[in-house]
PDB file of C-alpha atoms in Angstrom:
ATOM      1  CA  ASP V 128     -67.465  37.405 123.136  1.00 45.00           C
ATOM      2  CA  THR V 129     -69.239  34.160 123.974  1.00 50.00           C
ATOM      3  CA  ALA V 130     -67.370  31.123 124.208  1.00 51.00           C
ATOM      4  CA  GLY V 131     -67.555  29.984 120.410  1.00 57.00           C
ATOM      5  CA  GLN V 132     -65.963  33.452 119.821  1.00 65.00           C
ATOM      6  CA  GLU V 133     -63.421  33.554 122.286  1.00 64.00           C
ATOM      7  CA  ARG V 134     -60.638  31.553 120.757  1.00 70.00           C
ATOM      8  CA  ASP V 135     -61.178  33.387 117.164  1.00 80.00           C
ATOM      9  CA  SER V 136     -60.969  36.732 119.272  1.00 83.00           C
ATOM     10  CA  PHE V 137     -57.622  35.413 120.645  1.00 83.00           C
ATOM     11  CA  HIS V 138     -56.095  34.767 117.144  1.00 86.00           C
ATOM     12  CA  THR V 139     -57.827  38.089 115.774  1.00 89.00           C
ATOM     13  CA  LEU V 140     -55.923  39.945 118.746  1.00 91.00           C
ATOM     14  CA  LYS V 141     -52.725  38.515 117.564  1.00 92.00           C
ATOM     15  CA  LYS V 142     -53.593  39.932 114.370  1.00 93.00           C
ATOM     16  CA  TRP V 143     -54.050  43.538 115.764  1.00 93.00           C
ATOM     17  CA  VAL V 144     -51.058  43.421 117.583  1.00 94.00           C
ATOM     18  CA  LYS V 145     -48.461  42.547 114.778  1.00 94.00           C
ATOM     19  CA  GLU V 146     -50.645  45.579 113.103  1.00 94.00           C
ATOM     20  CA  LEU V 147     -49.765  47.678 116.124  1.00 92.00           C
ATOM     21  CA  LYS V 148     -46.238  46.758 116.067  1.00 91.00           C
ATOM     22  CA  GLU V 149     -45.843  47.619 112.134  1.00 93.00           C
ATOM     23  CA  HIS V 150     -47.564  50.662 112.188  1.00 94.00           C
ATOM     24  CA  GLY V 151     -48.037  51.948 115.539  1.00 91.00           C
ATOM     25  CA  PRO V 152     -45.840  53.878 117.699  1.00 90.00           C
ATOM     26  CA  GLU V 153     -42.784  52.122 119.047  1.00 86.00           C
ATOM     27  CA  ASN V 154     -43.231  53.069 122.791  1.00 86.00           C
ATOM     28  CA  ILE V 155     -47.512  51.628 122.692  1.00 90.00           C
ATOM     29  CA  VAL V 156     -48.930  50.462 125.746  1.00 92.00           C
ATOM     30  CA  MET V 157     -51.166  47.399 124.925  1.00 93.00           C
ATOM     31  CA  ALA V 158     -53.546  45.990 127.261  1.00 92.00           C
ATOM     32  CA  ILE V 159     -55.734  42.598 126.731  1.00 89.00           C
ATOM     33  CA  ALA V 160     -58.632  42.386 128.420  1.00 86.00           C
ATOM     34  CA  GLY V 161     -60.023  38.772 129.149  1.00 82.00           C
ATOM     35  CA  ASN V 162     -63.652  40.237 129.686  1.00 78.00           C
ATOM     36  CA  LYS V 163     -66.361  37.768 130.816  1.00 80.00           C
ATOM     37  CA  CYS V 164     -64.635  36.468 133.286  1.00 76.00           C
ATOM     38  CA  ASP V 165     -67.981  35.769 135.348  1.00 72.00           C
ATOM     39  CA  LEU V 166     -68.692  33.352 132.607  1.00 78.00           C
ATOM     40  CA  SER V 167     -65.327  31.275 133.724  1.00 75.00           C
ATOM     41  CA  ASP V 168     -67.092  27.985 133.165  1.00 75.00           C
ATOM     42  CA  ILE V 169     -67.451  28.307 129.299  1.00 77.00           C
ATOM     43  CA  ARG V 170     -63.825  29.806 128.889  1.00 76.00           C
ATOM     44  CA  GLU V 171     -61.739  28.711 126.016  1.00 79.00           C
ATOM     45  CA  VAL V 172     -58.509  30.559 126.612  1.00 84.00           C
ATOM     46  CA  THR V 173     -57.074  29.963 129.994  1.00 84.00           C
ATOM     47  CA  MET V 174     -55.324  32.965 131.720  1.00 87.00           C
ATOM     48  CA  LYS V 175     -52.582  31.039 131.428  1.00 92.00           C
ATOM     49  CA  ASP V 176     -52.298  31.409 127.922  1.00 90.00           C
ATOM     50  CA  ALA V 177     -53.410  35.017 128.010  1.00 90.00           C
ATOM     51  CA  ARG V 178     -50.328  35.986 130.344  1.00 93.00           C
ATOM     52  CA  GLU V 179     -48.040  33.920 128.492  1.00 94.00           C
ATOM     53  CA  TYR V 180     -49.203  36.046 124.979  1.00 93.00           C
ATOM     54  CA  ALA V 181     -49.004  39.181 127.013  1.00 94.00           C
ATOM     55  CA  GLU V 182     -45.670  38.797 128.789  1.00 95.00           C
ATOM     56  CA  SER V 183     -44.648  37.853 124.967  1.00 95.00           C
ATOM     57  CA  ILE V 184     -45.796  40.968 123.499  1.00 94.00           C
ATOM     58  CA  SER V 185     -45.272  43.242 126.907  1.00 92.00           C
ATOM     59  CA  ALA V 186     -48.607  43.710 127.116  1.00 94.00           C
ATOM     60  CA  ILE V 187     -50.792  44.031 130.647  1.00 92.00           C
ATOM     61  CA  VAL V 188     -53.400  41.379 130.802  1.00 92.00           C
ATOM     62  CA  VAL V 189     -56.378  41.395 133.522  1.00 91.00           C
ATOM     63  CA  GLU V 190     -59.543  39.371 133.607  1.00 88.00           C
ATOM     64  CA  THR V 191     -62.653  41.843 133.210  1.00 88.00           C
ATOM     65  CA  SER V 192     -66.023  41.511 133.848  1.00 86.00           C
ATOM     66  CA  ALA V 193     -68.170  44.470 132.475  1.00 83.00           C
ATOM     67  CA  LYS V 194     -71.609  43.307 133.441  1.00 86.00           C
ATOM     68  CA  ASN V 195     -70.004  43.446 137.005  1.00 85.00           C
ATOM     69  CA  ALA V 196     -67.279  46.077 136.631  1.00 86.00           C
ATOM     70  CA  LEU V 197     -64.956  43.715 137.843  1.00 87.00           C
ATOM     71  CA  ASN V 198     -61.296  45.120 137.035  1.00 88.00           C
ATOM     72  CA  VAL V 199     -62.428  47.213 134.930  1.00 90.00           C
ATOM     73  CA  GLU V 200     -60.814  50.530 136.939  1.00 91.00           C
ATOM     74  CA  GLU V 201     -57.936  48.242 137.522  1.00 91.00           C
ATOM     75  CA  LEU V 202     -57.217  47.906 133.990  1.00 91.00           C
ATOM     76  CA  PHE V 203     -57.028  51.220 132.927  1.00 92.00           C
ATOM     77  CA  GLN V 204     -55.260  51.794 135.793  1.00 93.00           C
ATOM     78  CA  GLY V 205     -52.626  49.636 134.972  1.00 92.00           C
ATOM     79  CA  ILE V 206     -52.729  51.382 131.325  1.00 91.00           C
ATOM     80  CA  SER V 207     -51.948  54.725 133.037  1.00 92.00           C
ATOM     81  CA  ARG V 208     -49.107  53.539 134.881  1.00 92.00           C
ATOM     82  CA  GLN V 209     -47.391  52.049 131.630  1.00 90.00           C
ATOM     83  CA  ILE V 210     -48.175  55.423 129.637  1.00 88.00           C
ATOM     84  CA  PRO V 211     -44.602  57.129 129.546  1.00 80.00           C
ATOM     85  CA  PRO V 212     -44.727  60.725 130.857  1.00 81.00           C
ATOM     86  CA  LEU V 213     -44.806  63.867 128.454  1.00 74.00           C
ATOM     87  CA  ASN V 214     -41.840  65.117 128.030  1.00 69.00           C
ATOM     88  CA  SER V 215     -42.371  68.713 127.804  1.00 55.00           C
ATOM     89  CA  HIS V 216     -39.131  70.210 125.842  1.00 56.00           C
ATOM     90  CA  GLU V 217     -40.442  67.734 122.796  1.00 53.00           C
ATOM     91  CA  ASN V 218     -43.983  69.304 122.881  1.00 51.00           C
ATOM     92  CA  GLY V 219     -42.666  72.653 123.232  1.00 55.00           C
ATOM     93  CA  ASN V 220     -44.508  73.454 126.703  1.00 54.00           C
ATOM     94  CA  SER V 221     -43.779  73.267 130.447  1.00 57.00           C
ATOM     95  CA  GLY V 222     -45.945  70.172 131.063  1.00 57.00           C
ATOM     96  CA  THR V 223     -48.895  72.633 132.196  1.00 62.00           C
ATOM     97  CA  ILE V 224     -52.255  72.850 130.575  1.00 64.00           C
ATOM     98  CA  LYS V 225     -53.536  75.898 130.261  1.00 67.00           C
ATOM     99  CA  LEU V 226     -57.308  76.290 130.735  1.00 71.00           C
ATOM    100  CA  ALA V 227     -59.158  79.315 129.290  1.00 72.00           C
ATOM    101  CA  LYS V 228     -62.997  80.378 129.329  1.00 71.00           C
ATOM    102  CA  GLN V 229     -63.922  80.352 125.936  1.00 64.00           C
ATOM    103  CA  THR V 230     -65.360  83.679 124.521  1.00 61.00           C
ATOM    104  CA  SER V 231     -68.613  84.501 123.038  1.00 56.00           C
ATOM    105  CA  GLN V 232     -68.523  85.160 119.699  1.00 57.00           C
ATOM    106  CA  THR V 233     -71.560  86.662 117.699  1.00 56.00           C
ATOM    107  CA  SER V 234     -74.121  84.694 116.788  1.00 56.00           C
ATOM    108  CA  ARG V 235     -74.517  84.388 112.985  1.00 57.00           C
ATOM    109  CA  ARG V 236     -77.624  83.989 111.175  1.00 61.00           C
ATOM    110  CA  CYS V 237     -78.205  81.969 108.189  1.00 63.00           C
ATOM    111  CA  CYS V 238     -80.327  83.221 105.048  1.00 57.00           C
TER     112      CYS V 238
END
């Protein structure tokens, strides 16, 4: 967001989090990306505020810059580390994924 919208986005984030907590799965992984960290001179939300809020909701918080590709990979790695492992017994599989070559079907012609 641009500087004028940054504070509004932070408040809107809190509404989204409330929705996720009310309607999302219990073990949802949440992350806050403080984008456009390359524009720190016009920052409206301090990292201290972002970290405190993230801690209060058990979320990951990372300052990123999509423009410079700064910390984007780190954000996704942090999210992936928080995702609980798939319980193979609950899903009826052995924890493996089987890949198979798709069989070709006869083509159908219209009209």
